[in-house]
Tab-separated table of C-alpha atoms and ligand atoms in Angstrom:
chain	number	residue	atom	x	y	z
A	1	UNK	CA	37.272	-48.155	14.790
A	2	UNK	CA	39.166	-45.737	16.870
A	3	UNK	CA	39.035	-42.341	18.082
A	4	UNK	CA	41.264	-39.291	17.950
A	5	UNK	CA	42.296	-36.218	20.307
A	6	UNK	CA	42.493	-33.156	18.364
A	7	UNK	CA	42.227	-30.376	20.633
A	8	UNK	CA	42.401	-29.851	24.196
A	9	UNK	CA	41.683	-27.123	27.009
A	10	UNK	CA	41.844	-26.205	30.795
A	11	UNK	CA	41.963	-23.507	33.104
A	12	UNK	CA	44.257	-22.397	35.289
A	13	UNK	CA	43.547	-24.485	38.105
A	14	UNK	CA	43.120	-23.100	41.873
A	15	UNK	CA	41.091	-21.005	43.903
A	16	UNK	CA	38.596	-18.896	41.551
A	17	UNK	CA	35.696	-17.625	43.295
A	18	UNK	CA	35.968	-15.275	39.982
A	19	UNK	CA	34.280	-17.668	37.443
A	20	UNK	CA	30.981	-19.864	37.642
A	21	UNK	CA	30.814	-23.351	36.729
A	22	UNK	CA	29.594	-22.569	33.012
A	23	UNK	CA	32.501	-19.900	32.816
A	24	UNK	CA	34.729	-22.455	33.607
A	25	UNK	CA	34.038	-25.156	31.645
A	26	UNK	CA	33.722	-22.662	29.029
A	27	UNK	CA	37.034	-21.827	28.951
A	28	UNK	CA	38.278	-24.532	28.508
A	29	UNK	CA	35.849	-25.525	26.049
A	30	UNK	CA	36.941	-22.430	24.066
A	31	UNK	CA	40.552	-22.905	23.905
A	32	UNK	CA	40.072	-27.120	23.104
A	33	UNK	CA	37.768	-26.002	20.192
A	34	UNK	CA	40.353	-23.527	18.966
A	35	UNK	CA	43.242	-25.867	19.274
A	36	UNK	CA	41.621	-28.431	17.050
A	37	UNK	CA	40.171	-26.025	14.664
A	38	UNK	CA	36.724	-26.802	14.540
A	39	UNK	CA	33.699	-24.468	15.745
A	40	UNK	CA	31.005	-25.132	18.158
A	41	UNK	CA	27.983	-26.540	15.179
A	42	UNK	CA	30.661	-29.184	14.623
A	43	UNK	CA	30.411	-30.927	18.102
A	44	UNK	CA	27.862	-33.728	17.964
A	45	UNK	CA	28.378	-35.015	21.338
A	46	UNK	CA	28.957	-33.796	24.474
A	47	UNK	CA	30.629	-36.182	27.827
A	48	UNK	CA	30.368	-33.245	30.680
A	49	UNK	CA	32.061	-35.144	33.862
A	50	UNK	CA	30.781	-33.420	36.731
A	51	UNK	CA	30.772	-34.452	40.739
A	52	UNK	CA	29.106	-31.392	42.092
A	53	UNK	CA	27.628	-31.365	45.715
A	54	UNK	CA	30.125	-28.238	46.684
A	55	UNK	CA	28.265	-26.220	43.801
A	56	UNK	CA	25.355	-24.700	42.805
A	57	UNK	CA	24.563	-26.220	39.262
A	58	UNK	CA	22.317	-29.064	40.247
A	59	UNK	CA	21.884	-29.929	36.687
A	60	UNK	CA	24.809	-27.937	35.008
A	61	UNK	CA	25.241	-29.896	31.369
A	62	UNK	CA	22.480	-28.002	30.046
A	63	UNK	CA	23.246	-24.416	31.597
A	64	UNK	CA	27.556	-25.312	30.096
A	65	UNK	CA	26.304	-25.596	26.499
A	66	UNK	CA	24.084	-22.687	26.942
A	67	UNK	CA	26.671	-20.734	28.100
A	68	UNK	CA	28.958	-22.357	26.023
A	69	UNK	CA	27.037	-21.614	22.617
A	70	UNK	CA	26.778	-25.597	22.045
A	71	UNK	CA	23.696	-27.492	20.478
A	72	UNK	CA	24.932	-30.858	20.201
A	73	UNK	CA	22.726	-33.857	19.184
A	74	UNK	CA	23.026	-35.715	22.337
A	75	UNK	CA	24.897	-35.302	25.855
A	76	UNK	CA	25.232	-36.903	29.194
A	77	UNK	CA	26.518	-35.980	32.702
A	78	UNK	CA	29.268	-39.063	33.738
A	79	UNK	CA	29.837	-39.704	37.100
A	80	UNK	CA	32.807	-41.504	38.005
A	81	UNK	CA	33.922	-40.100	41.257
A	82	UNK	CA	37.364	-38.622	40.632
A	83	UNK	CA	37.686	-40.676	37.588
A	84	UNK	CA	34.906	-39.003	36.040
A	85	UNK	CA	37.253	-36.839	33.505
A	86	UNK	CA	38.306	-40.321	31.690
A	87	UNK	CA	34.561	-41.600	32.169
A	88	UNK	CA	34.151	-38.441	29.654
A	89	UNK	CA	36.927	-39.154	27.882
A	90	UNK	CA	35.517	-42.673	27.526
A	91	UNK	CA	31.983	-41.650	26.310
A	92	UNK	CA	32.978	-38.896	23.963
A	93	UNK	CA	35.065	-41.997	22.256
A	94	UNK	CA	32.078	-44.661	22.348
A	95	UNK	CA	30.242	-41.694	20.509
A	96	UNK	CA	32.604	-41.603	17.365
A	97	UNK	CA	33.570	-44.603	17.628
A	98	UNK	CA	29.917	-45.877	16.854
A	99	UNK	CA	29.466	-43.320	14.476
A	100	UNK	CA	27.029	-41.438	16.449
A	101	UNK	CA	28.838	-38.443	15.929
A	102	UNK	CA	31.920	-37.359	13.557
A	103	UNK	CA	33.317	-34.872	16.567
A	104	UNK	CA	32.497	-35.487	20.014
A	105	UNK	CA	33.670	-33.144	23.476
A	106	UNK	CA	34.573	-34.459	26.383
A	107	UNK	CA	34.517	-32.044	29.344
A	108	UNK	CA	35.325	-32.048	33.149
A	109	UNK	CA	34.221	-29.407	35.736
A	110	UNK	CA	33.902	-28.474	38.933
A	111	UNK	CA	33.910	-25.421	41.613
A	112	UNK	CA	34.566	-26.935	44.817
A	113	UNK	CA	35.351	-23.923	46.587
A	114	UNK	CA	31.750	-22.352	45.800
A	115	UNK	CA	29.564	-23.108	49.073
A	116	UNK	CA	32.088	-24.902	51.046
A	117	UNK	CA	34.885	-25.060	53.901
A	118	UNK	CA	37.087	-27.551	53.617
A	119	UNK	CA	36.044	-29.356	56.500
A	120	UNK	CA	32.279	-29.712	54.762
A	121	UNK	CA	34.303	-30.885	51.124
A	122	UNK	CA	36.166	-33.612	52.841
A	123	UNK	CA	33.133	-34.360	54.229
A	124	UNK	CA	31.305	-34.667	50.886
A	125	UNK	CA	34.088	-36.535	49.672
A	126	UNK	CA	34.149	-38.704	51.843
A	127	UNK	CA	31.027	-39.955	50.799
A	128	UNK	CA	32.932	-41.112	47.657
A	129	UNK	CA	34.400	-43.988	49.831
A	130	UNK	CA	31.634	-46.844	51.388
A	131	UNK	CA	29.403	-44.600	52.443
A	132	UNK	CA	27.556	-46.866	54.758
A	133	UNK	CA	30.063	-48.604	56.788
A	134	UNK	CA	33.146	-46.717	55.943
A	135	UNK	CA	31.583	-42.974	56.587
A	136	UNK	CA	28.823	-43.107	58.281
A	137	UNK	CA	29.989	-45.993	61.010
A	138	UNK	CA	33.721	-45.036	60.861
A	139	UNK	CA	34.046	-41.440	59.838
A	140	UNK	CA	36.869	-42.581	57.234
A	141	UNK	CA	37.608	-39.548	54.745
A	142	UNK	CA	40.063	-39.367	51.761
A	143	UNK	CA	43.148	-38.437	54.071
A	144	UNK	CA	41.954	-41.097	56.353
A	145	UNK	CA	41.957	-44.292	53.863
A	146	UNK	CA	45.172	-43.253	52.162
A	147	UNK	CA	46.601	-42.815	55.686
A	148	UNK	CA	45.749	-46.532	56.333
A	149	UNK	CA	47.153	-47.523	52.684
A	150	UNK	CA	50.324	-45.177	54.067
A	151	UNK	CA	50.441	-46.981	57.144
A	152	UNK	CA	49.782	-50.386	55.648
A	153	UNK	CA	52.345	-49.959	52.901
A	154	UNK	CA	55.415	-48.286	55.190
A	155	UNK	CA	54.849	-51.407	57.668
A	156	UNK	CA	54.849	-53.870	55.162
A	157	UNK	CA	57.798	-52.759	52.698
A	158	UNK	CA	59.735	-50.162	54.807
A	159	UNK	CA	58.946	-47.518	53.163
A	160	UNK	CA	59.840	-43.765	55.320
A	161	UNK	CA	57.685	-40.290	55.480
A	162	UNK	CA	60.923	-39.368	53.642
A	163	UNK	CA	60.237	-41.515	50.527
A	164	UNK	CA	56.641	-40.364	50.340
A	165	UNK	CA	58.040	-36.853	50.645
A	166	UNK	CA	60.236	-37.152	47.934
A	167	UNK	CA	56.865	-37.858	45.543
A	168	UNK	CA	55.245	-34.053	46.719
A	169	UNK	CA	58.706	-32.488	46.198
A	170	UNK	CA	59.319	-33.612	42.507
A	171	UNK	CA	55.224	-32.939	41.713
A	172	UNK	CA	56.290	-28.997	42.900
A	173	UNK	CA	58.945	-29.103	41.178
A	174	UNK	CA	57.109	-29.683	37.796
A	175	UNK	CA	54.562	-27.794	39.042
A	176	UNK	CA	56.622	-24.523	39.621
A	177	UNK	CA	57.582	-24.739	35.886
A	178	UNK	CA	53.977	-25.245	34.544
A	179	UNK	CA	51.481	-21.842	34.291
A	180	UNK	CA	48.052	-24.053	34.748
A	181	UNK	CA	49.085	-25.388	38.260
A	182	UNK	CA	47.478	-24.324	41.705
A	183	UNK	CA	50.556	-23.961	43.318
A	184	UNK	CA	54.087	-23.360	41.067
A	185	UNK	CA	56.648	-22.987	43.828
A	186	UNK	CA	59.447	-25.768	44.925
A	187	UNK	CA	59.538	-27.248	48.082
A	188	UNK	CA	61.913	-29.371	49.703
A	189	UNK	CA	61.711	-32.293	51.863
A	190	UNK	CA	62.075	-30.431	55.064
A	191	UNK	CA	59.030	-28.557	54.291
A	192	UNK	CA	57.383	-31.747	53.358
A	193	UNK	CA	57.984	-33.152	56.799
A	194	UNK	CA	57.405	-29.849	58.691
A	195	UNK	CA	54.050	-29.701	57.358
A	196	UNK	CA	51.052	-30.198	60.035
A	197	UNK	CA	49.700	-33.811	59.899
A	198	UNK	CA	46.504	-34.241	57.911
A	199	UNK	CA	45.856	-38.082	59.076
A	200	UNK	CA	49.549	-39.619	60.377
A	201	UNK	CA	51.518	-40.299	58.384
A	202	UNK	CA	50.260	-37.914	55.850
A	203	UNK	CA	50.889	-34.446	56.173
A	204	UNK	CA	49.721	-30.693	54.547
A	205	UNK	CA	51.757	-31.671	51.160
A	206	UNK	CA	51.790	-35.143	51.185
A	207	UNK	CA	47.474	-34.199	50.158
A	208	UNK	CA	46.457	-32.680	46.543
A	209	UNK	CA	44.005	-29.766	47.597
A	210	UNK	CA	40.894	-28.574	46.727
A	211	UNK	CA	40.435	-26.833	43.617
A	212	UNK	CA	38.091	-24.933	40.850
A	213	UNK	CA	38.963	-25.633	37.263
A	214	UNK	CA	38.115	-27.287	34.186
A	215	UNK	CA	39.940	-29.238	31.499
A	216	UNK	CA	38.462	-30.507	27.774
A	217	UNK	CA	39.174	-32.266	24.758
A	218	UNK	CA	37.464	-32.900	21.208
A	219	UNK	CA	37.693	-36.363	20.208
A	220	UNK	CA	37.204	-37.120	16.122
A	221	UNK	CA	36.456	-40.420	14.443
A	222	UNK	CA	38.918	-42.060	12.868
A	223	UNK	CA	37.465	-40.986	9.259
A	224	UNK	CA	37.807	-37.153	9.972
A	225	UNK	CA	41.134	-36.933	12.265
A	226	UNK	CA	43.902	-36.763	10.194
A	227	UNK	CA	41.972	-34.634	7.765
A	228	UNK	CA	41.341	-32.057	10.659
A	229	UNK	CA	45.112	-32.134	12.237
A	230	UNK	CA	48.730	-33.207	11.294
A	231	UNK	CA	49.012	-34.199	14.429
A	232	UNK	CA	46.290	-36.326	16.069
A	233	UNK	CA	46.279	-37.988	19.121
A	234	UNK	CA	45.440	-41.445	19.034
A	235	UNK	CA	43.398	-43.436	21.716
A	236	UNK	CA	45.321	-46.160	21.422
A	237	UNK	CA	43.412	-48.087	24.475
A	238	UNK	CA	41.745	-47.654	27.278
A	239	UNK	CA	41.107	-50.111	30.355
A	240	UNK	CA	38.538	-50.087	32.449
A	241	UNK	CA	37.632	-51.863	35.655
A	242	UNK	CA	35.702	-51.706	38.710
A	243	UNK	CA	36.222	-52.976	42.582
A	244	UNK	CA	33.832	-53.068	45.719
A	245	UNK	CA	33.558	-49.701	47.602
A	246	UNK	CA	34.063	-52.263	50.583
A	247	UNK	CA	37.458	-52.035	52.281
A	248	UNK	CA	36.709	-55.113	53.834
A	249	UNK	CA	35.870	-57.016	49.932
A	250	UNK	CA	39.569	-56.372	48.968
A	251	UNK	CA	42.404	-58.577	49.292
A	252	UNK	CA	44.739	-56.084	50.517
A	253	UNK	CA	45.439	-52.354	50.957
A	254	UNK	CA	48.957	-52.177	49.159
A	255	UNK	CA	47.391	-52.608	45.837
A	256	UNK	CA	44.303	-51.161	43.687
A	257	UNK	CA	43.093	-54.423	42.419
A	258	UNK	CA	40.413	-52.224	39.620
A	259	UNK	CA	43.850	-50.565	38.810
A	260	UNK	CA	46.027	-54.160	37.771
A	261	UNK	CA	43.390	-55.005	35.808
A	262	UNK	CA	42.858	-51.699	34.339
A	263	UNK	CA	46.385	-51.531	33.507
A	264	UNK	CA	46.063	-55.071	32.065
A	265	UNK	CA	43.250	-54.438	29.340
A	266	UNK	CA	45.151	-51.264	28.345
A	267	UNK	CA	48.447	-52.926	28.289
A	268	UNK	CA	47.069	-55.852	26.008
A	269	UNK	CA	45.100	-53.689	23.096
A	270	UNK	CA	47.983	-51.517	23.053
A	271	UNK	CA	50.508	-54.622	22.650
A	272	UNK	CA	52.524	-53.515	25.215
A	273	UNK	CA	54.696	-55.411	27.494
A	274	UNK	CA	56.975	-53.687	29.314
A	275	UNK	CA	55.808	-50.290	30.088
A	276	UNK	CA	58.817	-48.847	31.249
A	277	UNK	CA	60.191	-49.310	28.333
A	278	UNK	CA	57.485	-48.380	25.534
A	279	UNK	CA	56.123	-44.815	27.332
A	280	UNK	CA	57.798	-41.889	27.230
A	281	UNK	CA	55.352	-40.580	30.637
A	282	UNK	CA	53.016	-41.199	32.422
A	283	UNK	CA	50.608	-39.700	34.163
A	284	UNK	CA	49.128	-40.832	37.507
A	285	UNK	CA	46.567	-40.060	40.229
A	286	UNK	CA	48.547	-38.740	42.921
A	287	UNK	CA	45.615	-38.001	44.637
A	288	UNK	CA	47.983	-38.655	47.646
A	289	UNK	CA	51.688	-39.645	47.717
A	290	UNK	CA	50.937	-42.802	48.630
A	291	UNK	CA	49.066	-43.014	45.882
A	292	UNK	CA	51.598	-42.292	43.315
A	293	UNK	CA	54.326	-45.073	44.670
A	294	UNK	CA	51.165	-47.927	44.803
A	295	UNK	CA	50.837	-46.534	41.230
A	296	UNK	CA	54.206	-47.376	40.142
A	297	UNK	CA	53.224	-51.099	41.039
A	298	UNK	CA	50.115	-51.610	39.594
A	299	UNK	CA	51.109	-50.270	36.424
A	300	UNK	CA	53.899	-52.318	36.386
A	301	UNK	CA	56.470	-49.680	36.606
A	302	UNK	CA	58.065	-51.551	39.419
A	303	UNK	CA	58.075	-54.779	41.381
A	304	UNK	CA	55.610	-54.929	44.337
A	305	UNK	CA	57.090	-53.656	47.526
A	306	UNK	CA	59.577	-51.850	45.227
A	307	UNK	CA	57.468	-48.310	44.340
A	308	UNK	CA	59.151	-46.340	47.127
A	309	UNK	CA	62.317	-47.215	45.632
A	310	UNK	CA	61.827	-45.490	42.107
A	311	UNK	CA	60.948	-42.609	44.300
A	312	UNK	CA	63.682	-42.662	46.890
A	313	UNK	CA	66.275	-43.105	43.637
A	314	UNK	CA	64.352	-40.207	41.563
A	315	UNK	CA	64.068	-42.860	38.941
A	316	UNK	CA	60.663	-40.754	37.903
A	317	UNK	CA	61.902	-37.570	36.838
A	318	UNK	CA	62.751	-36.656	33.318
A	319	UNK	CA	66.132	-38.469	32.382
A	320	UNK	CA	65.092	-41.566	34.591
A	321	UNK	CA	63.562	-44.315	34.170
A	322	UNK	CA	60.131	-43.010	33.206
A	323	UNK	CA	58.617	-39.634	33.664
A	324	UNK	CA	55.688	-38.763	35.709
A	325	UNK	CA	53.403	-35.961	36.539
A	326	UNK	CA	55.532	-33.386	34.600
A	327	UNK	CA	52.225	-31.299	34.928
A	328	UNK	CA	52.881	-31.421	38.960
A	329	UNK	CA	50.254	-34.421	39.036
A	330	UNK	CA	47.458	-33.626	41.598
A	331	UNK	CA	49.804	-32.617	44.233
A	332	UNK	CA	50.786	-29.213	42.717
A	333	UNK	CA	49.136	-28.922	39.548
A	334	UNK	CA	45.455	-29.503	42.026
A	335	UNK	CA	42.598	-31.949	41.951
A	336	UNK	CA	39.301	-30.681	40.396
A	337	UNK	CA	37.885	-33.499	41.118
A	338	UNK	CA	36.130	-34.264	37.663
A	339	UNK	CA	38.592	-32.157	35.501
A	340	UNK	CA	41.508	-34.123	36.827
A	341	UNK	CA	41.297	-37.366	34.076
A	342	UNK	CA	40.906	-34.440	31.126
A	343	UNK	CA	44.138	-32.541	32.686
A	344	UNK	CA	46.250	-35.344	32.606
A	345	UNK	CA	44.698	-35.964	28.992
A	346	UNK	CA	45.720	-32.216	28.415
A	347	UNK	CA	49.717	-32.656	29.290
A	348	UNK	CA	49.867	-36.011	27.689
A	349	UNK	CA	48.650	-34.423	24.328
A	350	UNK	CA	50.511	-31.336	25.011
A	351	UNK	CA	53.715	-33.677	25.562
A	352	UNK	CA	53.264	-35.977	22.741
A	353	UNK	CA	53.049	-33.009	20.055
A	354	UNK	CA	56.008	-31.863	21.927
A	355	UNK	CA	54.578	-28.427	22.727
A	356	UNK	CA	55.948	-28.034	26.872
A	357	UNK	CA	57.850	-25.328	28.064
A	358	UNK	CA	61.726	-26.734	28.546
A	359	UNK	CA	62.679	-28.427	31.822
A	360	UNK	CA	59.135	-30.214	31.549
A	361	UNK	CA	59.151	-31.244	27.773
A	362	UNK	CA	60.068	-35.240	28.326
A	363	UNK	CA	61.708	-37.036	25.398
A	364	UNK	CA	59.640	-38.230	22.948
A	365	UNK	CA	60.783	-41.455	21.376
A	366	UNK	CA	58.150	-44.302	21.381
A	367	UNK	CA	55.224	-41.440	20.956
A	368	UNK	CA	53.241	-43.307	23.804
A	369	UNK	CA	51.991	-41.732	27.258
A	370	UNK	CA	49.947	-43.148	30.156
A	371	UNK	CA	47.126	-41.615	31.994
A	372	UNK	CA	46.201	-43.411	35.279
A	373	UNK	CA	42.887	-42.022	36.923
A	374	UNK	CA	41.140	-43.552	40.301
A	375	UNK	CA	37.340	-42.951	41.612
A	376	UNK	CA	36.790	-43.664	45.002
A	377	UNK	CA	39.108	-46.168	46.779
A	378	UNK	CA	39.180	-48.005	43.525
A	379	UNK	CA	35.893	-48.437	42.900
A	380	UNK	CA	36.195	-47.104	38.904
A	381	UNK	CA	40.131	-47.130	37.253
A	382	UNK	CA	40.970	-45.645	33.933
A	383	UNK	CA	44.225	-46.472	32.298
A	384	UNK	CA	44.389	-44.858	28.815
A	385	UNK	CA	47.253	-44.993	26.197
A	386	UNK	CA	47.932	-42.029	24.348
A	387	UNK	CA	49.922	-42.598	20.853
A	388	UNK	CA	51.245	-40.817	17.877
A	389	UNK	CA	51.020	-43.362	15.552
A	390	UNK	CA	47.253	-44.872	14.481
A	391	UNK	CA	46.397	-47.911	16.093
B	401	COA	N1	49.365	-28.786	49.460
B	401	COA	C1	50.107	-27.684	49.679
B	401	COA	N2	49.606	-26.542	50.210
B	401	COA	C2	48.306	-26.533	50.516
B	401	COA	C3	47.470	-27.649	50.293
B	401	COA	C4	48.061	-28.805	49.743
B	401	COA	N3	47.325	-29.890	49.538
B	401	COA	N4	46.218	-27.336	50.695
B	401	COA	C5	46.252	-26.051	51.123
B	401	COA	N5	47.511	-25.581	51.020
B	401	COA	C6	48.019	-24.263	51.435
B	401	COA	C7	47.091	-23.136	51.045
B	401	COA	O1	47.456	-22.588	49.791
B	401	COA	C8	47.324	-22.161	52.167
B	401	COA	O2	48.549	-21.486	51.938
B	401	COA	P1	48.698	-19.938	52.331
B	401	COA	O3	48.502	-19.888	53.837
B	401	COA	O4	50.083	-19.604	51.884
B	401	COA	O5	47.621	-19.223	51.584
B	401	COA	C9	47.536	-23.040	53.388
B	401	COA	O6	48.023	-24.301	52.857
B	401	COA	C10	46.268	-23.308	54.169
B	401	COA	O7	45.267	-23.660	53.258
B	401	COA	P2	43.848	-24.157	53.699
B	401	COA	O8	42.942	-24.127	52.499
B	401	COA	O9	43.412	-23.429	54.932
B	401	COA	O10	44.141	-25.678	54.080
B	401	COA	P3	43.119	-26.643	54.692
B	401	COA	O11	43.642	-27.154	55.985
B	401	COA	O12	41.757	-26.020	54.705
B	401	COA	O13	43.099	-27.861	53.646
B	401	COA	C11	43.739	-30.127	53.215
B	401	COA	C12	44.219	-28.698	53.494
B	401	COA	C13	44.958	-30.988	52.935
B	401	COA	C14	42.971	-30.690	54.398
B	401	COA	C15	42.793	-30.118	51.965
B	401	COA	O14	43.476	-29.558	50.885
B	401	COA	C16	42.316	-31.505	51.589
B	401	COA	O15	41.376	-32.023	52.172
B	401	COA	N6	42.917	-32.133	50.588
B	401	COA	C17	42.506	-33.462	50.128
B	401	COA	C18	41.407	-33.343	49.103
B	401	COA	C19	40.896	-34.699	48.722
B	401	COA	O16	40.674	-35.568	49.541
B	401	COA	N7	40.661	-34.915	47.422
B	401	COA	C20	40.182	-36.168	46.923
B	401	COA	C21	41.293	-37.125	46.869
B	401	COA	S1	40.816	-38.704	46.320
């Protein structure tokens, strides 16, 4: 059994004190719903990926499909960190794909901006790490531990604030071209390294920011897809693994090790064995720019120690060796925590069906994307493979 996209959603991501968490997610509800061409009675299922903390929806699943017009016969709240969008993703799939419901959603949300300043989110995030040891006893936050992968990494390989720059300058680049992202103007590398440090080496863009959006997509079973769209999505696979919130339980801080084994599971079921050479994009959780080059590695994209290079050699723009983050990734397109996993879902879709805007439409010739999604340090990885063609 598998499972099918047939309609996806999202805001435009940013800063939206305008809408509440319901009117959010509702949106994007709304405009998944009408690109698959089904109505609200159909849904059976609903996977509502929420983090919450910096909001005032304590329980919000039930208040969304209020708002939302949605009776389904079952739903659940996933938690996953920042990987919670493809925890959705994930459930809404086990749902059809058990034949507990013909048309599940999945759905990722979140208002960060509502009762917070940014030093009191990073501080909430920051809890996302090992909170004991690593927050409480250390005071590590997000900037902080990707810093120390930074560090770690540029020590180790040789890697310069340069290449990392070059990884925020092509995510604004795609992101100046697509209408969803938080911020669509270029930058260049000068502005990259003139930016105020954040935690040395990282600087102002070398972050994603904080953001209000949400992002959704209806999932069918694989005995009502093609009879609902010409062009369904397959979930082809999806690998899933989990690591120690520990620092100190990890062999090393150049590699996610949840993420290589993630990327393994997904790689096998799909039958693939050289990435670079099977997807036509990929997208990845540039959380940090750091991020995106140890990506390259653990997905096999490049050799270890040799990540910096695809982006030093702009090997992952369109017309290289493999596209990514042609949405702007995190960087530009912004991080809504939750709704970050269903976004990427969204331009994968969007790119596979061959329906971006020119200058961010990548070829389409093996009809296969990647979506790589992190929680925590590591602690949950998602690597799902998009496809045209049924598994
Ligand atoms: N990239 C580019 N520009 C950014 C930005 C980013 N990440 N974050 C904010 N800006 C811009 C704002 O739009 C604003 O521009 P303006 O003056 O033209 O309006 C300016 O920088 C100041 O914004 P402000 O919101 O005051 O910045 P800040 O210092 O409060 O926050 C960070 C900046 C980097 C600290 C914050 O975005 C952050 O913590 N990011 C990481 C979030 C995170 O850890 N997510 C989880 C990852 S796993």
């Amino acid at each position: 059994m598998t499972a099918a996209i047939i309609g996806v959603g999202m805001t435009r991501f940013g800063r939206d004190l305008e809408h509440q968490l319901p009117e959010l997610a509702f949106k994007a509800i709304d405009e998944a719903l009408r690109d698959a061409g089904v109505s609200k009675e159909d849904i059976g299922f609903i996977a509502f990926g929420n983090v919450g903390g910096w909001s005032g929806e304590f329980f919000p699943l039930p208040i969304v499909c209020e708002y939302a017009g949605l009776n389904p016969r079952g739903g659940m709240r996933v938690e996953a960190a920042c990987a919670s969008g493809s925890a959705a993703l994930a459930a809404a799939c086990m749902a059809v794909e058990s034949g507990y419901a013909d048309i599940a959603l999945a759905v990722g949300a979140e208002r960060m901006n509502e009762l917070a300043s940014t030093p009191a989110i990073v501080e909430l995030l920051g809890r996302g790490g090992n909170f004991f040891w690593e927050f409480e006893m250390l005071g590590l936050t997000f900037p902080a531990y990707y810093a120390l992968f930074a560090r770690a990494y540029m020590d180790e390989y040789g890697a310069t604030e340069e290449d990392l720059a070059k990884i925020a300058v092509k995510n604004h680049y795609y992101g100046s071209m697509n209408p969803k992202a938080q911020f669509q103007k270029k930058i260049t590398i000068e502005d990259v390294l003139n930016s105020r440090y954040v935690a040395w080496p990282l600087k102002l863009y070398d972050c994603s920011p904080i953001t209000d959006g949400a992002a959704a997509a209806v999932v069918a079973s694989e005995r009502i897809a093609s009879r609902l769209t010409d062009t369904p999505i397959w979930v082809k696979s999806q690998g899933i693994a989990t690591a120690p919130a520990n620092l100190t339980m990890r062999r090393d801080l150049l590699s996610i090790e949840s993420v290589v084994e993630a990327a393994r599971q997904a790689y096998r079921k799909a039958r693939i064995e050289d990435p670079v050479r099977s997807l036509d994009l990929a997208l990845v959780h540039d959380c940090f720019t750091i991020a995106e080059i140890i990506a390259y590695e653990d997905l096999g994209f490049a050799r270890r120690g040799g990540g910096y290079l695809l982006a030093r050699e702009e090997q992952t723009y369109i017309g290289g060796l493999i596209p990514v983050n042609t949405d702007g990734g995190l960087k530009a397109k912004g991080h809504p925590i939750a709704a970050s996993g269903l976004a990427m879902i969204y331009e994968a879709v969007k790119q596979l069906r061959q329906e971006v805007d020119r200058g961010r439409q990548a070829p389409i010739k093996h009809g296969q994307a990647l979506i790589h999604n992190v929680g925590g340090t590591g602690h949950f990885a998602y690597v799902t493979i998009l496809s045209l063609e049924k598994p």
